[in-house]
XYZ file of C-alpha atoms in Angstrom:
670
model
C 188.743 -7.990 178.733
C 188.755 -4.220 178.143
C 189.776 -4.687 174.515
C 186.992 -7.236 174.064
C 184.392 -4.854 175.511
C 185.680 -1.993 173.364
C 185.442 -4.067 170.196
C 181.936 -5.203 171.144
C 180.851 -1.595 171.629
C 182.269 -0.596 168.263
C 180.538 -3.491 166.552
C 177.238 -2.652 168.231
C 177.485 0.998 167.196
C 178.155 -0.064 163.612
C 175.049 -2.268 163.674
C 172.965 0.631 164.973
C 174.175 2.789 162.087
C 173.113 0.040 159.685
C 169.666 -0.174 161.285
C 170.147 -3.684 162.684
C 168.778 -2.777 166.088
C 168.034 -6.253 167.427
C 171.542 -7.481 166.644
C 173.026 -4.366 168.236
C 170.843 -4.934 171.295
C 172.211 -8.446 171.759
C 175.802 -7.200 171.623
C 175.146 -4.315 174.006
C 173.556 -6.832 176.378
C 176.819 -8.784 176.347
C 178.689 -5.586 177.202
C 176.379 -4.990 180.172
C 177.069 -8.514 181.409
C 180.784 -7.662 181.416
C 180.316 -4.212 182.968
C 176.918 -3.585 184.554
C 177.941 -0.039 185.547
C 178.606 1.298 182.054
C 176.123 4.174 182.026
C 176.566 4.984 178.332
C 175.673 1.434 177.303
C 172.514 1.443 179.421
C 171.522 4.698 177.753
C 172.157 3.241 174.297
C 170.164 0.115 175.126
C 167.312 2.339 176.254
C 167.375 4.198 172.925
C 167.241 0.931 170.993
C 164.437 -0.529 173.127
C 162.450 2.669 172.704
C 162.700 2.325 168.923
C 161.643 -1.323 169.238
C 158.543 -0.232 171.218
C 159.711 -2.026 174.375
C 158.919 0.954 176.555
C 159.113 -0.553 180.039
C 162.517 -2.128 179.451
C 163.747 1.086 177.847
C 162.636 3.090 180.862
C 164.461 0.718 183.206
C 167.743 1.142 181.331
C 167.359 4.924 181.104
C 166.822 5.142 184.863
C 169.839 2.917 185.480
C 171.959 5.099 183.213
C 170.812 8.299 184.916
C 171.551 6.895 188.365
C 175.010 5.729 187.298
C 175.914 9.086 185.781
C 174.686 10.825 188.913
C 176.788 8.536 191.102
C 179.832 9.334 188.952
C 179.327 13.045 189.556
C 178.174 13.771 185.999
C 174.992 15.539 187.028
C 174.518 17.385 183.735
C 174.485 14.107 181.786
C 172.128 12.526 184.311
C 169.785 15.505 184.017
C 169.741 15.217 180.225
C 168.767 11.550 180.414
C 166.077 12.303 182.999
C 164.569 14.941 180.728
C 164.530 12.362 177.933
C 162.738 9.927 180.264
C 160.107 12.515 181.176
C 159.501 13.355 177.515
C 158.989 9.677 176.674
C 157.218 8.722 179.923
C 155.523 11.806 181.415
C 154.237 9.876 184.435
C 157.608 8.422 185.460
C 158.255 9.994 188.859
C 161.628 8.391 189.617
C 163.210 10.642 186.995
C 162.049 13.658 188.998
C 163.710 12.191 192.092
C 167.026 11.698 190.268
C 166.841 15.251 188.916
C 166.149 16.571 192.406
C 169.208 14.777 193.770
C 171.347 16.105 190.905
C 170.204 19.673 191.446
C 170.907 19.312 195.159
C 174.473 18.214 194.415
C 174.849 21.241 192.132
C 173.525 23.545 194.888
C 170.609 24.543 192.657
C 168.171 24.577 195.530
C 165.079 25.991 193.834
C 165.212 23.477 190.976
C 165.783 20.674 193.481
C 162.746 21.752 195.485
C 160.506 21.742 192.429
C 161.657 18.274 191.357
C 161.138 16.810 194.845
C 157.612 18.241 194.827
C 156.997 16.749 191.352
C 158.149 13.381 192.667
C 155.745 13.541 195.614
C 152.897 14.697 193.374
C 153.277 11.395 191.529
C 151.936 9.656 194.674
C 154.690 7.119 195.325
C 154.113 4.335 197.837
C 154.539 5.559 201.378
C 156.550 2.429 202.130
C 159.423 3.723 200.010
C 162.336 5.223 201.964
C 162.793 7.694 199.105
C 159.549 9.404 200.133
C 160.917 10.124 203.586
C 164.194 11.247 202.030
C 162.396 13.663 199.699
C 160.373 15.116 202.570
C 163.505 15.523 204.669
C 165.223 17.364 201.815
C 162.215 19.666 201.455
C 162.365 20.601 205.135
C 165.745 22.155 204.302
C 164.944 23.506 200.829
C 161.633 25.079 201.859
C 162.082 25.991 205.539
C 159.204 28.480 205.509
C 156.579 25.772 204.952
C 155.738 23.591 207.999
C 153.902 20.984 205.918
C 157.117 19.181 204.953
C 158.078 18.676 208.593
C 154.571 17.532 209.532
C 154.340 15.069 206.641
C 157.851 13.797 207.331
C 156.776 12.987 210.887
C 153.743 11.045 209.622
C 155.665 9.096 207.000
C 158.546 8.339 209.374
C 156.050 7.078 211.969
C 154.414 4.833 209.399
C 157.753 3.493 208.162
C 158.886 3.046 211.782
C 161.915 5.195 211.010
C 162.899 6.477 214.427
C 165.831 8.566 213.167
C 163.710 10.548 210.674
C 160.897 11.019 213.183
C 163.379 12.270 215.764
C 164.725 14.685 213.128
C 161.191 15.949 212.449
C 160.651 16.544 216.169
C 163.957 18.433 216.409
C 163.088 20.663 213.447
C 159.606 21.298 214.845
C 161.188 22.352 218.114
C 163.744 24.635 216.423
C 161.077 26.329 214.300
C 158.470 26.391 217.080
C 155.887 24.652 214.882
C 152.352 24.106 216.228
C 152.507 20.375 215.404
C 155.413 19.799 217.803
C 153.254 18.160 220.468
C 151.733 15.700 217.992
C 155.126 14.803 216.548
C 156.504 14.271 220.052
C 153.608 11.944 220.892
C 154.253 9.936 217.734
C 157.938 9.643 218.595
C 157.152 8.380 222.093
C 154.686 5.812 220.758
C 157.118 4.624 218.096
C 159.909 4.291 220.648
C 157.566 2.324 222.901
C 156.882 -0.051 220.017
C 160.478 -0.411 218.896
C 161.976 -0.563 222.385
C 159.266 -2.059 224.635
C 159.939 -1.996 228.363
C 159.648 -5.317 230.236
C 156.146 -5.765 231.586
C 155.527 -5.759 235.309
C 152.882 -8.108 236.604
C 150.453 -5.988 238.656
C 148.431 -7.246 241.580
C 145.014 -8.467 240.493
C 142.071 -6.313 241.481
C 138.459 -7.161 240.947
C 136.893 -4.642 238.613
C 133.667 -2.881 239.287
C 130.696 -4.434 237.539
C 129.477 -0.959 236.711
C 132.593 -0.193 234.721
C 132.514 -3.471 232.793
C 129.043 -2.605 231.518
C 130.188 0.658 229.993
C 128.537 1.326 226.656
C 130.870 0.053 223.915
C 129.944 2.823 221.502
C 131.237 5.409 223.959
C 134.511 3.515 224.220
C 134.856 3.501 220.462
C 134.609 7.277 220.435
C 136.980 7.820 223.318
C 139.332 4.981 224.197
C 140.526 6.458 227.495
C 140.606 3.615 230.014
C 141.571 3.937 233.653
C 144.169 1.614 235.094
C 141.527 0.188 237.440
C 139.261 -0.732 234.534
C 141.625 -3.303 233.016
C 143.655 -6.093 234.532
C 146.768 -7.635 233.076
C 147.279 -11.357 232.801
C 150.050 -13.682 231.652
C 148.137 -14.438 228.468
C 149.577 -12.587 225.458
C 147.343 -9.958 223.815
C 147.151 -9.849 220.040
C 148.677 -6.860 218.260
C 146.186 -7.236 215.416
C 142.875 -6.841 217.240
C 140.209 -5.847 214.697
C 137.604 -3.150 215.230
C 134.653 -5.449 214.601
C 135.587 -7.665 217.614
C 135.858 -4.805 220.085
C 132.384 -5.323 221.614
C 133.074 -9.035 222.174
C 136.468 -8.052 223.564
C 134.808 -5.855 226.206
C 132.399 -8.642 227.245
C 135.242 -11.026 228.135
C 136.010 -11.684 231.807
C 138.669 -9.484 233.406
C 141.310 -12.190 233.304
C 141.396 -12.100 229.497
C 141.305 -8.331 229.015
C 144.430 -6.939 227.260
C 146.928 -4.848 229.135
C 146.971 -1.082 228.729
C 149.938 -1.235 226.376
C 148.037 -3.443 223.930
C 144.997 -1.204 224.172
C 147.246 1.695 223.253
C 148.170 -0.172 220.054
C 144.498 -0.875 219.388
C 143.767 2.784 219.981
C 146.329 3.744 217.343
C 144.699 1.470 214.736
C 141.116 2.426 215.619
C 141.033 6.177 216.211
C 142.798 8.396 213.671
C 142.486 11.568 215.686
C 144.010 9.893 218.742
C 147.070 9.203 216.631
C 147.237 12.776 215.366
C 147.849 11.247 211.908
C 145.977 12.158 208.746
C 145.780 8.549 207.457
C 142.425 6.999 206.621
C 141.767 3.664 208.285
C 142.063 1.921 204.915
C 145.486 3.474 204.438
C 147.003 1.950 207.554
C 145.658 -1.593 207.178
C 148.435 -4.124 207.350
C 149.656 -5.520 204.066
C 148.340 -2.695 201.893
C 150.663 -0.742 199.601
C 149.761 2.827 200.504
C 149.770 5.875 198.294
C 150.474 9.397 199.408
C 146.968 10.740 198.667
C 146.171 11.434 202.306
C 149.511 12.343 203.805
C 150.536 14.585 200.941
C 147.051 15.822 200.085
C 148.218 19.409 200.514
C 150.698 18.969 197.649
C 148.508 19.834 194.668
C 148.948 21.476 191.332
C 147.997 24.747 192.933
C 151.012 24.468 195.199
C 153.527 25.830 192.741
C 151.190 28.659 191.789
C 150.712 29.601 195.418
C 154.461 29.638 196.007
C 154.997 31.730 192.893
C 152.432 34.261 194.080
C 154.083 34.346 197.479
C 157.420 35.046 195.844
C 155.951 37.846 193.719
C 154.147 39.394 196.675
C 157.313 39.478 198.768
C 157.862 43.077 199.703
C 161.590 42.758 199.040
C 164.197 45.289 200.125
C 163.483 48.909 200.867
C 163.665 51.391 198.010
C 166.295 54.098 198.083
C 163.816 56.744 199.197
C 162.769 54.594 202.142
C 166.398 54.325 203.230
C 166.767 58.065 203.407
C 163.514 58.445 205.333
C 164.462 55.641 207.737
C 167.873 57.248 208.339
C 166.277 60.624 209.024
C 168.032 62.306 206.099
C 164.782 63.077 204.290
C 161.133 63.528 205.058
C 158.496 61.440 203.325
C 157.167 64.561 201.613
C 160.555 65.213 200.009
C 160.654 61.705 198.590
C 157.125 62.054 197.199
C 158.096 65.294 195.457
C 161.140 63.571 193.955
C 158.965 60.695 192.735
C 156.608 63.147 191.039
C 159.550 64.846 189.347
C 160.913 61.451 188.272
C 157.638 60.585 186.514
C 157.729 63.899 184.660
C 161.286 63.367 183.423
C 162.850 60.828 181.020
C 161.778 57.188 181.294
C 165.248 56.098 182.422
C 165.502 58.749 185.150
C 166.555 57.255 188.491
C 165.255 58.423 191.839
C 168.764 58.834 193.242
C 169.733 61.194 190.422
C 166.543 63.191 190.941
C 167.246 63.539 194.673
C 170.763 64.783 193.890
C 169.478 67.272 191.301
C 167.071 68.650 193.919
C 170.033 69.132 196.313
C 168.341 66.890 198.883
C 171.216 64.387 199.162
C 174.773 64.041 197.875
C 176.110 61.587 195.309
C 178.074 59.838 198.072
C 174.915 59.349 200.124
C 173.113 57.874 197.121
C 175.947 55.413 196.564
C 175.941 54.390 200.227
C 172.187 53.812 200.082
C 172.534 51.750 196.897
C 175.266 49.627 198.487
C 173.005 48.973 201.463
C 170.210 48.075 199.082
C 172.481 45.601 197.271
C 173.441 43.959 200.572
C 169.791 43.573 201.556
C 168.945 42.129 198.160
C 171.767 39.590 198.442
C 170.393 38.443 201.789
C 166.933 38.151 200.309
C 168.145 36.044 197.380
C 170.070 33.746 199.708
C 166.761 32.969 201.389
C 164.874 32.693 198.102
C 167.307 31.650 195.338
C 164.487 30.995 192.874
C 163.273 34.596 192.718
C 163.917 35.572 189.096
C 162.476 39.061 189.518
C 164.743 39.523 192.508
C 167.807 38.726 190.408
C 166.683 41.213 187.761
C 166.291 43.881 190.426
C 169.675 42.916 191.827
C 171.251 43.309 188.379
C 169.772 46.782 188.015
C 171.156 47.754 191.416
C 174.602 46.413 190.532
C 174.604 48.488 187.357
C 173.806 51.537 189.470
C 176.806 50.891 191.727
C 179.110 50.123 188.787
C 179.451 46.346 189.246
C 179.129 45.566 185.541
C 180.102 41.879 185.580
C 178.069 41.226 188.697
C 175.001 42.648 186.949
C 175.486 40.358 183.965
C 175.807 37.386 186.302
C 172.536 38.293 188.017
C 170.732 38.652 184.684
C 172.027 35.238 183.578
C 170.849 33.704 186.841
C 167.363 35.121 186.241
C 167.433 33.723 182.705
C 168.371 30.297 184.060
C 165.397 30.345 186.439
C 162.996 31.338 183.666
C 164.405 28.652 181.391
C 163.896 25.961 184.039
C 160.291 27.173 184.287
C 160.027 26.782 180.478
C 159.326 30.491 180.046
C 161.652 30.823 177.071
C 160.064 34.033 175.814
C 161.179 35.718 179.026
C 164.658 34.251 178.617
C 164.994 35.625 175.093
C 163.934 39.142 176.059
C 166.183 39.135 179.105
C 169.247 37.888 177.238
C 168.699 40.416 174.469
C 169.001 43.094 177.138
C 172.109 41.446 178.582
C 173.788 41.399 175.182
C 172.894 45.037 174.634
C 175.048 45.992 177.613
C 177.543 43.128 177.399
C 177.830 41.937 173.787
C 180.976 39.906 174.528
C 179.144 37.506 176.876
C 179.414 34.093 175.229
C 177.267 32.534 177.942
C 174.343 34.819 177.109
C 174.847 34.444 173.353
C 174.971 30.646 173.516
C 171.895 30.540 175.713
C 169.911 32.671 173.285
C 170.909 30.338 170.439
C 169.826 27.291 172.443
C 166.261 28.600 172.684
C 166.045 29.918 169.118
C 163.312 27.428 168.139
C 160.834 29.288 170.340
C 161.085 32.449 168.230
C 160.471 33.410 164.604
C 162.969 33.099 161.751
C 164.217 36.656 162.022
C 164.731 36.207 165.752
C 166.687 32.993 165.128
C 168.907 34.772 162.633
C 169.447 37.590 165.113
C 170.412 35.025 167.768
C 173.163 33.615 165.527
C 174.256 37.169 164.727
C 174.567 37.915 168.450
C 176.669 34.771 168.857
C 178.934 35.856 166.000
C 179.487 39.254 167.612
C 180.340 37.591 170.931
C 182.866 35.321 169.199
C 184.462 38.288 167.466
C 184.826 40.155 170.741
C 186.534 37.055 172.145
C 188.986 36.875 169.217
C 187.358 33.800 167.658
C 186.978 34.807 164.022
C 186.234 31.433 162.458
C 183.512 30.567 164.958
C 182.056 34.001 164.185
C 182.026 33.232 160.464
C 180.288 29.896 161.093
C 177.655 31.639 163.231
C 177.051 34.273 160.559
C 176.650 31.579 157.917
C 174.020 29.956 160.128
C 172.260 33.316 160.485
C 172.143 33.786 156.706
C 170.947 30.209 156.192
C 167.996 30.777 158.534
C 167.089 34.187 157.101
C 168.868 34.995 153.789
C 167.674 38.622 153.866
C 169.128 39.455 157.280
C 171.266 42.455 156.257
C 173.375 42.809 159.404
C 174.654 39.240 159.080
C 175.311 39.606 155.332
C 177.291 42.808 155.761
C 179.373 41.449 158.630
C 180.175 38.137 156.951
C 181.277 39.889 153.764
C 183.588 42.074 155.802
C 185.114 39.122 157.645
C 185.394 36.378 155.059
C 188.751 36.425 153.250
C 188.946 36.183 149.493
C 190.503 32.727 149.750
C 187.378 31.465 151.481
C 185.544 30.303 148.410
C 188.649 28.920 146.749
C 189.794 26.611 149.530
C 186.391 25.740 150.918
C 186.784 27.096 154.418
C 183.153 26.289 155.189
C 183.698 22.603 154.474
C 186.832 22.398 156.603
C 185.808 24.815 159.358
C 186.328 22.120 161.957
C 190.000 21.900 160.910
C 190.633 25.626 160.820
C 188.949 26.135 164.193
C 191.677 23.996 165.747
C 194.237 26.678 165.021
C 194.468 29.954 166.929
C 195.167 33.221 165.109
C 196.050 31.599 161.761
C 196.402 34.111 158.949
C 194.774 33.247 155.654
C 197.961 32.786 153.664
C 199.347 30.069 151.415
C 200.664 28.005 154.319
C 197.233 27.709 155.924
C 195.945 24.730 153.954
C 199.219 22.804 154.324
C 199.221 23.318 158.079
C 195.584 22.254 158.290
C 196.343 19.093 156.305
C 199.247 18.212 158.620
C 197.044 18.607 161.685
C 194.241 16.548 160.140
C 196.656 13.740 159.249
C 198.070 13.765 162.772
C 194.565 13.663 164.283
C 193.547 10.697 162.152
C 196.637 8.789 163.234
C 195.966 9.533 166.892
C 192.273 8.591 166.684
C 193.083 5.238 165.118
C 195.664 4.291 167.750
C 194.119 5.570 171.013
C 190.905 4.240 172.521
C 188.404 6.566 174.162
C 189.033 4.857 177.509
C 192.781 5.600 177.451
C 192.325 8.702 179.598
C 195.998 9.081 180.512
C 197.047 9.339 176.873
C 194.229 11.742 176.012
C 195.205 13.973 178.935
C 198.895 13.972 177.935
C 197.907 14.694 174.350
C 195.849 17.661 175.529
C 198.895 19.024 177.358
C 200.967 18.623 174.202
C 198.386 20.388 172.043
C 198.239 23.280 174.501
C 202.016 23.673 174.458
C 201.870 23.724 170.643
C 199.277 26.514 170.808
C 196.488 24.293 169.428
C 194.056 25.263 172.134
C 190.856 23.987 170.550
C 192.422 20.615 169.914
C 193.611 20.567 173.520
C 190.084 21.322 174.713
C 188.728 18.361 172.741
C 191.212 16.026 174.424
C 190.551 17.344 177.933
C 186.800 16.997 177.422
C 187.291 13.306 176.637
C 188.793 12.616 180.075
C 186.105 14.401 182.116
C 184.344 11.053 182.583
C 187.367 9.650 184.423
C 187.310 10.224 188.203
C 191.122 10.153 188.218
C 191.487 13.002 185.698
C 188.253 14.957 186.143
C 189.679 17.658 188.433
C 192.883 18.141 186.414
C 190.909 18.240 183.168
C 188.662 20.994 184.531
C 191.713 23.062 185.437
C 193.244 22.640 181.984
C 189.952 23.456 180.261
C 189.800 26.644 182.304
C 193.375 27.545 181.386
C 192.782 26.922 177.684
C 189.652 29.068 177.562
C 191.439 31.751 179.598
C 194.265 31.763 177.040
C 191.617 32.152 174.330
C 190.222 35.177 176.233
C 186.911 33.416 176.788
C 186.784 34.537 180.365
C 183.217 33.560 181.157
C 183.890 29.980 180.023
C 187.143 29.905 181.990
C 185.321 31.041 185.104
C 182.709 28.312 184.586
C 185.368 25.572 184.306
C 187.252 26.812 187.371
C 184.030 26.979 189.384
C 183.085 23.417 188.445
C 186.594 22.241 189.256
C 186.442 23.952 192.640
C 183.240 22.068 193.467
C 184.818 18.745 192.464
C 187.984 19.446 194.458
C 185.958 20.458 197.513
C 183.949 17.241 197.295
C 187.088 15.094 197.663
C 188.827 17.627 199.937
C 191.790 18.036 197.543
C 193.465 20.989 199.265
C 196.111 21.730 196.641
C 193.547 21.726 193.831
C 191.202 23.947 195.847
C 193.999 26.493 196.283
C 194.797 26.306 192.568
C 191.204 26.935 191.515
C 190.926 29.928 193.848
C 194.095 31.393 192.319
C 192.831 30.784 188.783
C 189.533 32.464 189.628
C 191.563 35.356 191.033
C 193.249 35.699 187.623
C 189.905 35.719 185.785
C 188.381 38.331 188.071
C 191.527 40.448 188.123
C 191.797 40.454 184.326
C 188.120 41.352 183.859
C 188.235 44.238 186.332
C 186.341 42.596 189.184
C 188.834 43.559 191.859
C 186.520 42.816 194.769
C 185.905 39.261 193.603
C 189.601 38.802 192.844
C 190.648 39.855 196.339
C 188.093 37.490 197.872
C 189.403 34.500 195.882
C 193.036 35.240 196.723
C 192.140 35.642 200.386
C 190.537 32.189 200.405
C 193.605 30.688 198.725
C 196.011 32.313 201.197
C 193.957 31.130 204.162
C 194.244 27.536 202.952
C 197.953 27.568 202.027
C 199.770 30.930 201.852
C 202.972 29.486 200.378
C 201.256 27.618 197.558
C 198.938 30.544 196.848
C 201.835 32.964 196.391
C 203.749 30.464 194.271
C 200.785 29.881 191.963
C 200.176 33.607 191.705
C 203.702 34.075 190.339
C 203.302 31.443 187.614
């Protein structure tokens, strides 16, 4: 069956290449019948349907594909498909929900919060359990705002979800929210509905004629009946009493008046304020599919702007001068004098240096104050992980205390936040600064190339030039040449790129056509441009063609073994290609991440190695694979130790030893 499906896929792909979309669609549909959980096929069907102008069907397959990839743990792929959905269907809110769930699994809390809010802004039906789930997630992601807890209580009450309503009450109690009493009342009423107590038949008592003649309009405004006013009877009261029959209801003889419990239900349907709910009467009529206009009315387009302003207005940590004043080491007047002197000096003058030059504090005291400032900033960013300006400030502080790699990491985090906010101009400027102080950062260089279309031609050429420099500093000459060629292609007059490429490109380049076979030469590490180069490249290409023709993409075991063989032969790039092919397999995903990290570490691409080890650690922690967790901690120790981050290295080794001291020591000696 697997061979049949594989051949069908190949045939369908060939038909797509030939432009026979309808025929390809029929074959892909057969594949889906055989395997309904093939995410890649659903995505391909969506692409075809979109070209055939069958938008609704295309959207359905895209959403299915995104959900399947997310369930398989491939959040990055799921996010890419969701972004494609939103581009094609801007009003499709389910894509925002999938993205929110993916970001949550990646521990990207700020992005998750924004996507949950976008989902709720789309006004989904309040009957959907996903609405309650989104609100519950927001109570955790945005703990400072009480509106998520309050709206969760309302939605849970409407959906008769006792567990979620009980959770809302618990959170309200923990956070001492003013709506606690209302939420508690709703919980009690819901419990009374879901778990009704057996009725006791009270003794009949003749009501007062005066009370029966009470004005019905007053009762409509305040349905607070005394026990003596109403008598229970064996006749069953209707749960669906309508407002328009209330006056007739009150004129009935006492023997037919509903019991107090039924009046309580009527009260809930008739008087919104008595419920403490913000629903309109039309929104709680039975049988209507509600929208979230009323419950989530406080989630508006201004919401994100308000939150952004709140983040910018956050006072943040104390400045270094404030530390010294608070500790009693300096007087406020001394700090003001130092600030005046700082403004008169060079633009890059730091207050700590000025204080030292004025003999007010020592260098050691400045460093201690900076360390305290860093600790406070870390705590602040843990509470508000989406504060881009905070990460920039953190990076500047880390540079002051000499944590070079930590500063670069903070700058990259700020760039990631700006990029998610689609503020690419900020990303470009920030990454330019990062590369000024850390030109070997491939992560920063690749990111700046990704956003090159937002800048002018010269800026695009400079982005490729930056990437080439980063490759050179990571001993990747041929990738550097390819990047420089791209820089010259974008802007032929860019002198820096022209000079560097002429200095790098060997004389044999034009003769053997290195540009045309760059993908072959990139598979070989540290190959010298001699007469044996082309022969070796031809041998590798012939071997690759034989392998590709005999191994299917789904044969993950063979691809993994082949990657191991390539690595042992020193063909690290070829090994990376094989390991990347098995990342989709749950059985090999963790091992493939480890090998990808080792290959990039061997290639001295330390930032990429760290990224692979971090991702592998998350995967191993998800399935509680203790041995793999220890291994990833040890590998991260190697990366940090080799790049001079001794503090980080010690922390990783400590975690590994705590889990399994014997294995940790053994892996360290490898």
